[in-house]
XYZ file of C-alpha atoms in Angstrom:
754
model
C 128.404 103.167 154.306
C 124.846 104.952 154.133
C 121.904 103.461 152.330
C 122.372 105.672 149.851
C 125.739 104.981 148.816
C 124.582 101.358 149.036
C 122.096 102.247 146.260
C 124.300 104.086 144.443
C 126.894 101.248 143.926
C 124.386 99.001 143.366
C 123.256 100.809 140.591
C 127.164 101.276 139.142
C 127.565 97.558 139.451
C 123.891 96.497 138.155
C 123.406 99.237 135.869
C 121.424 102.667 136.037
C 117.621 101.253 135.952
C 116.178 104.290 134.202
C 118.783 103.483 131.275
C 117.852 99.906 131.451
C 114.362 100.619 131.189
C 114.667 103.123 128.192
C 116.889 100.607 126.646
C 113.958 97.989 127.103
C 111.277 100.156 125.800
C 113.659 100.755 122.577
C 113.913 96.953 122.151
C 110.103 96.274 122.574
C 109.640 99.221 119.863
C 111.974 97.534 117.501
C 110.468 94.218 117.863
C 107.169 95.556 117.723
C 108.045 97.172 114.258
C 109.609 93.994 112.974
C 106.376 92.132 113.690
C 104.074 94.542 111.762
C 106.541 94.474 109.151
C 106.180 90.882 108.816
C 102.486 90.846 108.735
C 102.707 91.111 104.844
C 104.285 87.547 104.510
C 101.515 85.988 106.178
C 99.234 83.344 104.740
C 95.908 84.218 107.021
C 94.857 86.377 109.748
C 92.970 84.483 112.566
C 90.696 86.768 114.646
C 88.828 86.910 117.843
C 86.544 90.130 116.518
C 88.295 92.383 118.578
C 90.413 90.805 121.484
C 92.980 88.796 119.682
C 94.557 88.589 116.173
C 97.135 85.935 114.896
C 99.136 86.110 112.022
C 100.114 82.604 110.293
C 102.790 81.765 107.787
C 103.205 78.085 106.055
C 105.264 77.260 103.053
C 104.540 73.879 102.098
C 107.766 72.144 100.992
C 110.121 74.379 103.439
C 108.510 74.192 106.558
C 107.103 71.261 108.865
C 104.277 72.957 110.640
C 102.974 76.839 110.302
C 104.896 79.453 112.096
C 103.283 82.325 113.994
C 104.855 85.666 112.700
C 102.796 88.170 114.523
C 100.038 88.200 117.622
C 98.489 90.883 119.590
C 95.655 91.984 121.531
C 93.233 94.855 121.890
C 94.590 97.777 119.655
C 97.744 95.838 118.130
C 95.306 93.019 117.183
C 93.267 95.763 115.521
C 96.289 97.102 113.479
C 97.619 93.816 112.267
C 93.761 93.366 110.975
C 93.896 96.967 109.128
C 97.656 95.681 108.155
C 95.990 92.465 106.355
C 93.392 94.193 104.729
C 96.171 96.586 103.010
C 98.082 93.775 102.033
C 94.784 91.681 101.087
C 95.723 88.902 103.475
C 93.046 86.801 103.856
C 91.181 86.933 107.140
C 88.872 84.471 109.221
C 87.301 84.798 112.696
C 87.415 81.664 115.061
C 87.702 83.167 118.525
C 88.852 80.126 120.267
C 91.746 79.539 117.853
C 92.753 82.723 117.865
C 92.679 82.877 121.826
C 94.672 79.424 122.037
C 97.484 80.450 119.569
C 98.040 83.902 121.203
C 98.119 82.221 124.741
C 100.277 79.259 124.230
C 102.426 80.346 121.251
C 105.449 82.674 120.737
C 106.145 84.609 117.653
C 108.716 82.811 115.489
C 107.594 79.208 116.917
C 105.808 76.620 115.106
C 101.849 75.957 115.642
C 101.774 72.965 118.501
C 100.921 69.590 117.056
C 97.558 69.775 119.056
C 96.397 72.428 116.598
C 97.372 70.949 113.374
C 93.961 69.644 112.644
C 92.000 73.209 113.024
C 95.021 75.060 111.420
C 94.754 72.718 108.563
C 91.250 73.424 108.055
C 91.824 77.315 107.981
C 95.029 76.964 105.302
C 92.497 74.649 103.247
C 90.314 77.565 103.063
C 92.952 79.742 102.200
C 94.172 77.743 99.432
C 91.133 77.294 98.036
C 90.226 80.992 97.980
C 93.375 81.802 96.302
C 92.573 78.951 93.486
C 89.240 80.983 93.356
C 91.379 84.361 93.006
C 92.947 83.084 90.384
C 89.739 81.875 88.194
C 88.448 85.234 88.856
C 91.543 86.845 87.518
C 92.669 87.900 90.873
C 96.380 88.666 91.627
C 98.408 88.985 95.312
C 101.447 89.712 93.380
C 102.827 91.811 90.272
C 104.694 88.470 89.401
C 101.399 86.741 88.695
C 100.801 89.059 85.476
C 104.700 89.938 84.534
C 103.714 89.922 80.532
C 101.322 93.289 81.302
C 103.710 95.982 80.324
C 104.072 94.228 76.979
C 100.131 93.719 76.491
C 100.074 97.632 77.292
C 102.587 98.000 74.220
C 100.437 96.176 71.887
C 97.514 97.976 72.887
C 98.545 101.105 72.527
C 99.842 99.968 68.855
C 96.248 98.789 67.981
C 94.685 101.834 69.365
C 96.923 103.920 67.155
C 95.783 101.860 64.178
C 92.136 102.399 64.725
C 92.646 105.844 65.133
C 94.641 106.160 61.689
C 91.880 103.867 60.411
C 89.111 105.897 61.558
C 90.883 109.155 60.436
C 91.259 107.994 56.817
C 87.384 107.289 56.868
C 86.073 110.836 58.096
C 88.758 112.467 55.620
C 87.574 110.631 52.588
C 83.501 110.377 53.326
C 82.943 112.857 55.794
C 81.137 115.079 53.142
C 78.393 112.548 52.945
C 77.010 113.240 56.511
C 77.771 111.984 59.985
C 76.688 108.341 59.677
C 79.434 107.867 56.634
C 82.251 107.472 59.241
C 80.334 104.649 61.181
C 77.086 104.657 63.398
C 79.440 104.301 66.830
C 81.406 107.732 65.973
C 78.086 109.520 65.179
C 76.434 108.305 68.462
C 79.200 109.435 70.373
C 79.489 112.915 68.662
C 76.057 113.810 68.953
C 75.787 113.011 72.581
C 78.868 114.410 73.791
C 78.396 117.645 71.107
C 74.673 117.628 71.095
C 74.845 118.737 67.440
C 76.682 122.310 67.962
C 80.134 122.184 66.301
C 81.229 125.555 68.920
C 80.121 123.262 71.844
C 82.207 120.365 70.005
C 85.610 122.961 69.839
C 84.784 123.801 73.840
C 84.516 120.049 74.791
C 87.733 118.931 72.327
C 89.797 121.625 74.295
C 88.688 120.165 77.792
C 89.274 116.506 76.601
C 92.797 118.003 75.399
C 93.444 119.588 78.989
C 92.299 116.434 80.886
C 93.807 113.855 79.078
C 97.135 115.222 78.493
C 97.549 117.713 81.778
C 95.891 115.592 84.229
C 95.558 111.722 83.285
C 98.751 110.962 81.302
C 101.028 113.238 83.821
C 99.384 111.196 86.421
C 99.773 107.578 85.141
C 103.376 108.419 84.056
C 104.180 109.946 87.735
C 102.671 106.909 89.336
C 104.556 104.761 87.132
C 108.147 106.684 87.557
C 107.496 106.850 91.482
C 106.380 103.145 91.702
C 109.409 101.966 89.876
C 111.580 104.125 92.325
C 110.661 103.009 95.730
C 110.357 99.540 94.455
C 113.950 99.714 93.116
C 115.153 101.827 95.956
C 113.714 99.333 98.321
C 115.607 96.316 96.860
C 118.990 96.323 98.893
C 116.538 96.091 102.266
C 114.791 93.115 100.651
C 118.285 91.260 99.652
C 119.321 92.124 103.174
C 116.374 90.643 104.601
C 116.703 87.795 102.388
C 120.454 87.342 103.695
C 119.815 87.580 107.257
C 116.996 84.760 107.133
C 119.204 82.475 105.387
C 122.329 83.166 107.991
C 119.935 82.840 110.865
C 118.505 79.555 109.379
C 114.723 80.666 109.027
C 115.055 79.593 105.239
C 117.284 77.377 103.236
C 119.376 77.861 100.149
C 116.809 77.483 97.632
C 114.225 79.428 99.144
C 116.468 82.354 99.196
C 117.488 81.728 95.309
C 113.776 81.859 94.824
C 113.117 85.083 96.669
C 116.117 86.804 95.131
C 114.666 85.551 91.616
C 111.393 86.977 92.469
C 113.108 90.402 93.301
C 114.721 90.246 90.181
C 111.613 90.028 88.358
C 109.955 92.684 90.217
C 112.793 94.963 89.136
C 112.268 93.928 85.944
C 108.656 94.249 85.712
C 108.438 97.817 87.242
C 111.333 99.054 85.107
C 109.423 97.867 81.871
C 106.088 99.640 83.537
C 108.250 102.824 83.862
C 109.139 102.577 80.091
C 105.393 101.675 79.054
C 104.203 104.804 80.856
C 105.977 106.636 78.251
C 104.059 104.797 75.549
C 100.763 105.828 77.473
C 102.281 109.280 77.085
C 103.025 109.277 73.567
C 99.547 107.676 72.823
C 97.859 110.648 74.373
C 100.065 113.242 72.477
C 99.203 111.279 69.201
C 95.648 111.278 69.941
C 95.736 114.985 70.232
C 97.556 115.605 67.345
C 94.932 113.203 65.230
C 91.990 115.053 66.594
C 93.666 118.260 65.561
C 94.526 117.195 61.998
C 91.220 115.891 61.547
C 89.271 118.702 62.644
C 91.468 121.345 60.163
C 91.956 118.747 57.481
C 88.296 118.228 57.588
C 87.683 121.758 57.450
C 89.805 122.344 54.394
C 88.757 119.214 52.639
C 85.205 119.973 53.243
C 85.210 123.951 52.232
C 87.820 123.448 49.394
C 87.221 120.111 47.458
C 83.519 119.528 48.340
C 82.548 123.227 48.158
C 80.744 123.103 51.522
C 80.596 126.442 53.530
C 82.232 126.774 56.635
C 79.660 126.361 59.157
C 78.420 123.364 57.440
C 81.822 121.746 57.345
C 82.956 122.752 60.853
C 79.367 121.353 62.285
C 80.229 117.882 60.369
C 83.891 117.473 61.074
C 83.513 118.550 64.459
C 81.339 116.063 65.412
C 82.911 113.301 63.641
C 86.290 114.188 65.286
C 84.840 114.393 68.976
C 83.292 111.300 68.213
C 86.270 109.758 66.767
C 88.366 110.705 69.817
C 85.712 109.293 72.174
C 85.548 106.155 70.339
C 89.410 105.773 70.357
C 88.704 105.895 74.188
C 87.070 102.078 74.092
C 90.480 100.141 73.698
C 92.020 102.315 76.458
C 88.631 101.495 78.545
C 89.319 97.708 78.135
C 92.672 97.846 78.843
C 92.194 100.079 82.121
C 89.303 97.314 82.863
C 91.875 94.582 82.577
C 94.148 96.375 84.523
C 91.519 96.933 87.453
C 90.585 93.257 87.705
C 94.316 92.077 87.454
C 96.114 94.713 89.656
C 93.265 96.047 91.894
C 90.848 93.069 91.909
C 87.531 95.138 91.809
C 85.416 93.245 89.503
C 82.143 95.006 91.059
C 83.777 98.246 89.836
C 84.332 97.190 86.474
C 80.902 95.930 86.163
C 79.579 99.304 87.062
C 81.411 101.071 84.599
C 80.705 98.821 81.511
C 77.139 98.956 82.739
C 77.115 102.945 82.293
C 78.459 102.719 79.015
C 75.947 100.338 78.113
C 73.458 103.233 78.477
C 74.626 105.612 76.207
C 72.775 106.055 72.825
C 73.827 104.387 70.113
C 76.027 102.062 71.786
C 75.791 98.127 71.425
C 73.605 98.197 74.374
C 73.111 94.489 74.399
C 76.911 93.322 74.332
C 78.003 95.886 77.253
C 74.919 94.851 79.490
C 75.507 90.967 79.244
C 79.242 91.731 80.375
C 77.759 93.645 83.167
C 75.428 90.956 84.259
C 78.421 88.552 83.822
C 80.634 90.352 86.349
C 78.396 90.842 88.890
C 77.288 87.415 88.922
C 81.215 86.486 89.207
C 81.302 88.878 91.942
C 78.152 88.009 93.758
C 79.532 83.702 93.383
C 82.509 84.576 94.579
C 81.633 86.474 97.683
C 78.915 83.593 98.388
C 81.579 80.742 98.198
C 83.778 82.655 100.361
C 81.542 83.586 103.151
C 80.040 79.642 103.078
C 83.558 77.968 103.454
C 84.756 80.579 105.879
C 81.762 79.737 108.019
C 82.427 76.014 107.555
C 86.086 76.285 108.513
C 85.413 78.410 111.641
C 82.688 75.688 112.594
C 84.991 72.671 112.009
C 87.872 74.756 114.173
C 85.910 75.392 116.955
C 84.633 71.826 116.900
C 88.075 70.458 116.926
C 89.297 72.607 119.819
C 86.425 71.739 121.817
C 87.258 68.026 121.280
C 91.060 68.986 122.532
C 90.306 71.346 125.282
C 93.348 69.850 127.880
C 95.876 70.567 125.256
C 99.578 71.903 126.146
C 99.905 69.457 129.207
C 102.786 67.309 127.842
C 105.897 68.702 126.466
C 107.576 67.189 123.525
C 111.043 66.581 121.951
C 109.753 69.498 119.669
C 110.200 72.193 122.431
C 113.731 71.092 122.823
C 116.081 73.978 121.461
C 119.524 72.914 120.627
C 122.071 75.967 120.608
C 124.289 76.433 117.731
C 127.761 75.298 117.929
C 129.046 78.732 116.947
C 127.267 82.069 116.660
C 127.709 85.782 115.895
C 124.979 88.357 117.243
C 125.222 91.756 116.477
C 123.178 94.948 117.492
C 120.640 96.266 114.887
C 123.057 99.162 114.128
C 125.493 96.626 112.424
C 122.819 94.520 110.670
C 123.711 96.731 107.281
C 127.210 95.032 107.845
C 125.810 91.646 106.436
C 124.153 93.259 103.586
C 126.084 92.235 100.313
C 124.810 95.375 98.447
C 126.440 97.629 100.648
C 129.975 98.438 100.433
C 130.567 97.370 104.043
C 128.335 94.226 103.586
C 131.440 92.106 103.170
C 131.314 90.837 106.766
C 129.549 87.458 105.369
C 132.098 86.687 102.830
C 135.174 87.595 105.527
C 133.053 85.262 108.126
C 133.205 82.281 105.550
C 137.290 83.113 104.748
C 137.584 82.818 108.143
C 136.176 79.136 108.373
C 138.386 78.078 105.616
C 141.461 79.896 106.890
C 140.949 77.898 110.249
C 140.574 74.874 108.599
C 143.984 75.405 106.809
C 145.854 76.157 109.731
C 144.280 74.181 112.409
C 143.341 71.044 110.141
C 139.826 70.252 110.773
C 136.500 72.450 109.708
C 134.744 74.250 112.481
C 131.025 74.420 112.787
C 129.312 76.699 110.417
C 128.830 80.249 112.347
C 125.272 81.259 112.726
C 124.785 85.337 112.271
C 121.661 86.632 113.620
C 120.688 90.172 115.329
C 119.885 90.513 119.029
C 117.634 93.596 120.200
C 118.813 92.930 123.796
C 122.218 94.142 123.298
C 123.892 97.671 122.534
C 123.027 98.712 118.697
C 126.844 98.898 118.144
C 127.860 95.764 119.899
C 128.674 92.200 118.660
C 128.690 88.878 120.866
C 130.480 85.709 119.915
C 129.126 82.675 121.164
C 130.021 78.889 121.753
C 127.205 76.917 122.054
C 125.075 79.589 123.395
C 127.729 81.083 125.795
C 129.226 84.282 125.241
C 133.123 83.848 125.114
C 133.916 87.643 123.382
C 132.348 90.816 122.554
C 133.245 94.347 121.403
C 131.842 97.243 120.065
C 132.250 98.740 116.629
C 131.423 101.699 114.703
C 130.071 100.812 111.011
C 130.910 104.186 109.647
C 134.202 104.678 111.418
C 137.685 103.128 110.908
C 139.876 101.642 113.880
C 143.585 103.032 113.755
C 145.751 100.764 115.764
C 148.787 101.974 117.459
C 151.621 99.592 116.676
C 153.238 101.063 119.957
C 155.813 103.423 119.021
C 153.420 106.395 117.657
C 153.131 109.341 119.547
C 150.695 111.405 117.249
C 147.479 111.725 118.240
C 144.470 111.555 116.339
C 140.590 113.182 117.048
C 138.352 110.340 117.665
C 137.228 107.787 120.521
C 139.787 105.966 122.305
C 139.596 102.243 122.542
C 141.651 98.893 122.581
C 141.544 96.407 119.533
C 139.738 93.400 120.889
C 141.663 90.476 119.464
C 144.930 91.763 121.084
C 144.470 94.533 123.268
C 146.465 97.022 121.294
C 145.949 100.564 121.843
C 143.453 102.298 119.019
C 141.355 104.841 117.905
C 138.122 105.204 116.126
C 138.347 107.826 113.501
C 136.102 109.255 110.798
C 136.770 108.304 107.318
C 138.094 111.946 106.314
C 140.882 110.949 109.146
C 142.034 107.565 107.258
C 145.015 108.760 105.037
C 146.450 110.895 107.797
C 146.151 108.044 109.982
C 147.876 105.987 107.769
C 150.630 108.237 107.007
C 151.538 108.538 110.722
C 151.884 105.067 110.802
C 148.874 103.927 112.364
C 147.056 100.314 111.047
C 143.692 101.218 109.581
C 141.037 98.879 109.330
C 137.101 99.263 108.808
C 134.757 97.822 111.531
C 133.937 94.143 109.383
C 137.583 93.729 109.841
C 137.748 94.176 113.426
C 135.207 91.642 114.047
C 136.698 89.263 111.672
C 140.116 89.501 113.328
C 138.787 89.078 116.797
C 136.545 86.273 115.876
C 139.474 84.389 114.408
C 141.514 84.982 117.447
C 138.859 83.632 119.416
C 138.394 80.408 117.431
C 142.034 79.972 117.612
C 141.681 80.456 121.542
C 138.786 77.971 121.616
C 140.178 75.338 118.680
C 140.080 72.469 121.630
C 136.148 73.069 122.314
C 134.993 73.284 118.734
C 136.471 69.907 118.250
C 134.383 67.137 119.306
C 133.544 63.295 118.481
C 131.650 64.195 115.362
C 134.795 66.649 114.294
C 136.964 63.550 114.817
C 134.888 60.946 113.039
C 134.416 63.684 110.225
C 138.359 64.149 109.868
C 138.682 60.498 109.673
C 136.312 60.025 106.915
C 138.259 62.666 105.150
C 141.609 60.905 105.595
C 140.083 57.606 104.596
C 139.137 58.836 101.082
C 142.358 60.289 100.473
C 144.791 57.593 101.896
C 142.561 54.564 103.250
C 145.288 52.454 104.177
C 146.617 55.000 106.989
C 142.921 54.676 109.220
C 142.348 51.120 108.253
C 142.512 48.984 111.243
C 143.037 52.171 113.458
C 139.725 53.051 114.713
C 138.585 50.903 116.825
C 140.969 47.958 116.595
C 144.020 50.092 117.908
C 142.327 53.054 119.314
C 138.963 54.353 120.344
C 137.418 56.927 119.037
C 136.900 58.619 122.654
C 140.510 58.289 123.279
C 141.615 59.487 119.713
C 139.442 62.676 120.315
C 140.310 63.499 123.566
C 144.336 63.228 122.454
C 143.412 65.540 119.379
C 141.408 68.049 121.668
C 144.264 68.435 123.882
C 146.617 69.357 121.021
C 144.383 71.805 119.818
C 143.524 73.372 123.203
C 147.681 73.687 123.334
C 147.176 75.670 119.874
C 148.793 73.064 118.009
C 147.479 72.349 114.778
C 146.551 68.524 113.702
C 147.335 68.885 109.719
C 150.098 66.504 110.212
C 147.493 63.772 110.783
C 150.116 60.681 109.004
C 152.523 61.512 111.864
C 149.649 61.773 114.563
C 148.366 58.193 113.702
C 151.767 56.593 113.162
C 152.851 57.525 116.635
C 149.469 56.393 118.259
C 149.663 53.323 116.312
C 153.324 52.511 117.653
C 152.964 53.295 120.889
C 149.607 51.923 121.923
C 148.440 49.712 123.591
C 152.043 49.091 125.203
C 151.940 53.066 126.751
C 148.085 53.253 127.156
C 148.198 56.534 129.672
C 146.906 59.419 127.662
C 149.057 62.271 129.407
C 152.305 60.092 127.613
C 150.625 59.866 124.318
C 150.103 63.234 124.271
C 153.701 63.812 124.941
C 155.046 61.178 122.159
C 152.628 62.962 119.918
C 153.986 66.603 120.588
C 157.396 65.493 120.232
C 156.699 63.549 117.212
C 155.638 66.837 115.899
C 158.729 68.843 116.925
C 159.539 70.093 113.688
C 156.096 71.062 113.009
C 155.794 72.946 116.389
C 158.972 74.567 115.921
C 158.173 75.908 112.714
C 155.024 77.015 113.254
C 155.916 79.209 116.083
C 159.441 80.028 115.002
C 159.257 80.444 111.415
C 163.016 80.930 109.930
C 164.427 83.947 108.937
C 162.607 85.991 111.704
C 164.874 87.189 114.996
C 167.971 86.084 113.383
C 167.113 82.555 112.979
C 166.951 82.367 116.891
C 164.357 80.928 119.367
C 163.327 83.631 121.349
C 161.072 82.209 124.724
C 160.775 82.744 128.129
C 162.570 80.515 130.639
C 162.560 79.099 134.246
C 164.989 79.472 136.903
C 166.613 76.280 137.797
C 165.370 76.621 141.410
C 161.695 76.967 140.478
C 161.939 74.322 137.952
C 163.479 71.897 140.667
C 160.646 72.931 143.275
C 157.844 72.038 140.168
C 159.518 68.534 139.506
C 159.421 67.953 142.948
C 156.018 68.890 143.774
C 154.896 66.958 140.625
C 156.383 63.745 141.745
C 155.353 64.045 145.324
C 151.793 64.541 144.200
C 151.561 67.969 146.381
C 150.693 71.312 145.923
C 152.463 74.522 145.567
C 152.228 77.447 148.443
C 149.921 80.119 147.503
C 152.194 83.074 147.460
C 154.702 80.715 145.056
C 151.702 80.477 142.539
C 150.666 84.058 143.044
C 154.349 85.251 142.529
C 154.935 82.767 139.386
C 151.752 84.045 137.568
C 152.802 87.669 138.545
C 156.213 87.150 136.327
C 154.949 85.274 133.734
C 152.402 88.141 132.998
C 155.061 90.449 132.860
C 157.323 88.584 130.783
C 154.522 88.026 128.240
C 154.331 91.984 127.942
C 158.128 91.737 127.144
C 157.630 89.334 124.704
C 154.918 91.412 123.003
C 157.179 94.487 123.199
C 160.088 92.310 121.235
C 157.456 90.873 118.667
C 158.064 87.348 119.918
C 155.562 84.852 120.795
C 153.978 84.296 124.043
C 156.250 80.885 124.606
C 157.315 79.442 127.722
C 159.976 76.742 127.544
C 159.919 74.166 130.665
C 161.099 70.745 131.029
C 159.044 67.858 129.578
C 157.860 66.582 133.184
C 156.325 69.684 134.411
C 154.784 70.894 130.938
C 151.080 69.206 131.557
C 150.902 70.440 135.155
C 152.358 74.035 134.359
C 150.241 74.414 131.509
C 146.835 73.342 133.552
C 147.780 76.056 136.370
C 148.769 78.930 134.366
C 145.776 78.871 131.287
C 143.293 79.373 133.645
C 144.815 82.796 134.397
C 146.443 83.462 131.139
C 144.812 82.071 128.391
C 147.170 83.163 125.786
C 150.276 81.766 127.158
C 151.666 78.488 125.145
C 153.934 76.284 127.192
C 156.102 73.838 124.746
C 158.857 71.414 126.327
C 162.399 71.205 125.585
C 162.008 67.877 123.767
C 159.421 69.720 121.257
C 162.543 72.349 120.131
C 164.500 70.984 117.247
C 168.295 70.816 118.153
C 169.711 72.862 115.003
C 167.841 76.112 116.331
C 169.667 78.220 118.768
C 167.579 79.087 121.959
C 167.625 82.685 123.579
C 165.810 83.029 126.882
C 164.331 86.642 126.729
C 163.199 86.477 130.550
C 163.792 83.902 133.289
C 160.963 83.428 135.550
C 161.631 82.816 139.632
C 159.272 82.612 142.506
C 160.379 85.778 143.839
C-alpha cells in the first residue's frame, strides 16, 4: 500500500482534517458570541488596562462564589470593555487581579478560594456604587421605575389642565395687555416673538411642524419599535432561562424570578407603547389649543372689545405663543426626570435647566439653584466613585502580593462529578427545549419518560440533565450515562420522520435513515408530505418524538446500571412509608443492602421490572440465609415472579394466546449443560455459530412481531445470558420455570450449533 493510500485511509478513519478544522472554527466562533452575549449579566469588569479583561457575576443567595462569565486579551479585552460600557456595567482597573483570573480560571468556573478576599473588595465597591446610583436616581433596569408610564399619563393630564387655565385667562383678560395673562407668559412671548406678531405667526408654524412632525412622531416610533423588539426577544429569554435551569446553572426559585422579571418588562413596554399615544394626543391638543387661542383672541378682541386687527393680532399672538412655550415647562420637567431615571445623565439635565435660568423674565433664582444642586451631585458621585475605585485597586493588589504563591494545591472543589444521566444536543436543536415554541415539548416529554419508566420498571431513575454541546454536529444528540455516551442520533427539527413498518413499498422524497430506537427503515420528509406519508401507511413522528423514543429504549436497556445503592435505599424508604411491616427487620437483619442491591440490579439488567416488591422481599426472606448463593436467590426470585414475567412479555389476547419464543436444539442444550457442570469452555466455532443463529432468529421474531425471547433450561440461563448479552444486548433469555403452565408455547425458531 502506497503512502498516499495510507494517508487517504487515515483521513477516512479519523476524519478529514480540513472539515475538522472548519468545525473547530465554527465552534470557537459560537463560543465567542455566547461569551459576548453573557457580558450583560456581569456585575463587574476587571481590567489590566489594555491587555486583559475578565467579567464576573455573583448572586449572593444563589452562588457560593463569583463566577467568571467572560475573559479575553488584546482586541477581545477591548470589545469586552466596550460591551460593558454599553450596558453600564462597573469597570475597575486592577492589573494583577485581572491577569491572575485570566490565567487560572476557565469561563463558567467559580473564582478560586485564594482570590476570595480580593474579589470581595471589588464586589463591595460594586454594591456601594449601586447604592449611590439609587440615591442619585440612577437605574440599571427599567424594572426599577415601572410606574413611569402612569406618571407620564398624569403629567399629560396636568399639562392639559394648565393649557385650559391659561387659555381662559388669555381670552378673558387679553384686552388689558400682555401682562394680564401673567408675567411668565408675557416674558416667553416677548423673548421669542420680539414684539412682532408676524414673526409670532411664523414661529408658531415652525413650532407646529417641529413638535408634531418631528418630536411627536419620533417619540411614538421609538416607543413602538422598543416595545416590538423587546416583545420579540421574550421567547429567546425564556429559552435561555429554561436552558440554564436544565443545565443546573440556576435553581427553580431563580428561574421563577427571571420569568417574573421578563413578564414585568413585557408589561412595562406595552404600557410605554400606549403611553406614547398620550404624548401624541397631547401634542395634537397643544396645537389645536394654540390655534383656538389665536383665532378666538382675534375675534374676541375685534368684535367684543373693539380692538383694531393689528393691535388684537399683536396682543393675542404674543400671548398665544408665550402660552405655548410655557406649556412646554411641564414637558421639560418630565423629560428631565426621564433623563435622570432612564439615561442617567445628571450633568446634561443640569446644563439644560441652567440655560432656561438665563431666559429673561424666568424665575432665574429657582432654576439656577436646581442647576447648582445637580452639578454638585454629579461632582460628588464622580469623586466618591474614583476614591472607592482607587482604594479597592490598592487593597486588591496588596492582597495578591501577599498570596503570590497560589494555586499550588488542589481542593475538593476542583473535583467534578459527572451527571448520572444526561442529554446533549447540537446548537440547531436548542429550540427544541424552548417551551414557547410549537416544537418545544421535548422537556415535557423527557419528564414524561421518567414517569413512564418509573411506572414500568418500579423505581425512579436519576434526573436527566439537558445541555447544549458545541463540539458535536448541529443536528446531533447524545445520551450520556455517567458522562459516557451510550446512544446518539441525528434529527432535523423542521422535518418529520416517516417510519416504514416493513410492508410499504411506495417511496417518498426525502433523506433515507434508520429509526434509532428499533432500527426500522425510515425517511426524513418535509412537512408538506406528512399527510401523504400517513395515507401510505407510514408512521410519521416529529423530531422530539424520535429523541424521546430513543431515550426511553436506552433507559430500558441500561436499567440495571441506573440502579445503585442509593436507589435501593430510596426504594426501601418508599416501601416503608406505605407498608412498614414488609421491610421491618429485613435490611440489614436478614439481608445486607449490598446483596439486595445486586439482586435487583441483575433483575433490571435482564429487563425484569421490580414493581412487585412484596413477592421479591417475601421470597428473599423465606430462602435466606439457608440459600446464600446470589445466583440461586436470583433464580428463586425469577420463579416467584413467573406470572408477572409471562404477562409482561406475552400479554394475553395476543398471538392467539400463544407464547411465541426461540428455542434451543436438544443436542446443543445438552452440550451447554455439560459445559456448565464441568466448568469448561465452548469451542470458538460453536460460540460463533450460536451467536449467528440467534441473531437470525431475532430477525425472524421482529418480522412476525413477537418479542426477542429465548427460552432455555434454568441450569444454563445465567451462563447463556452473560454470553449473548455482550453481542446481542436486546435479547431476553428466560427459563422454562419462569413461564406459567397454563399458556401454550410455540417455538418460532430452533437454534443449533451448526
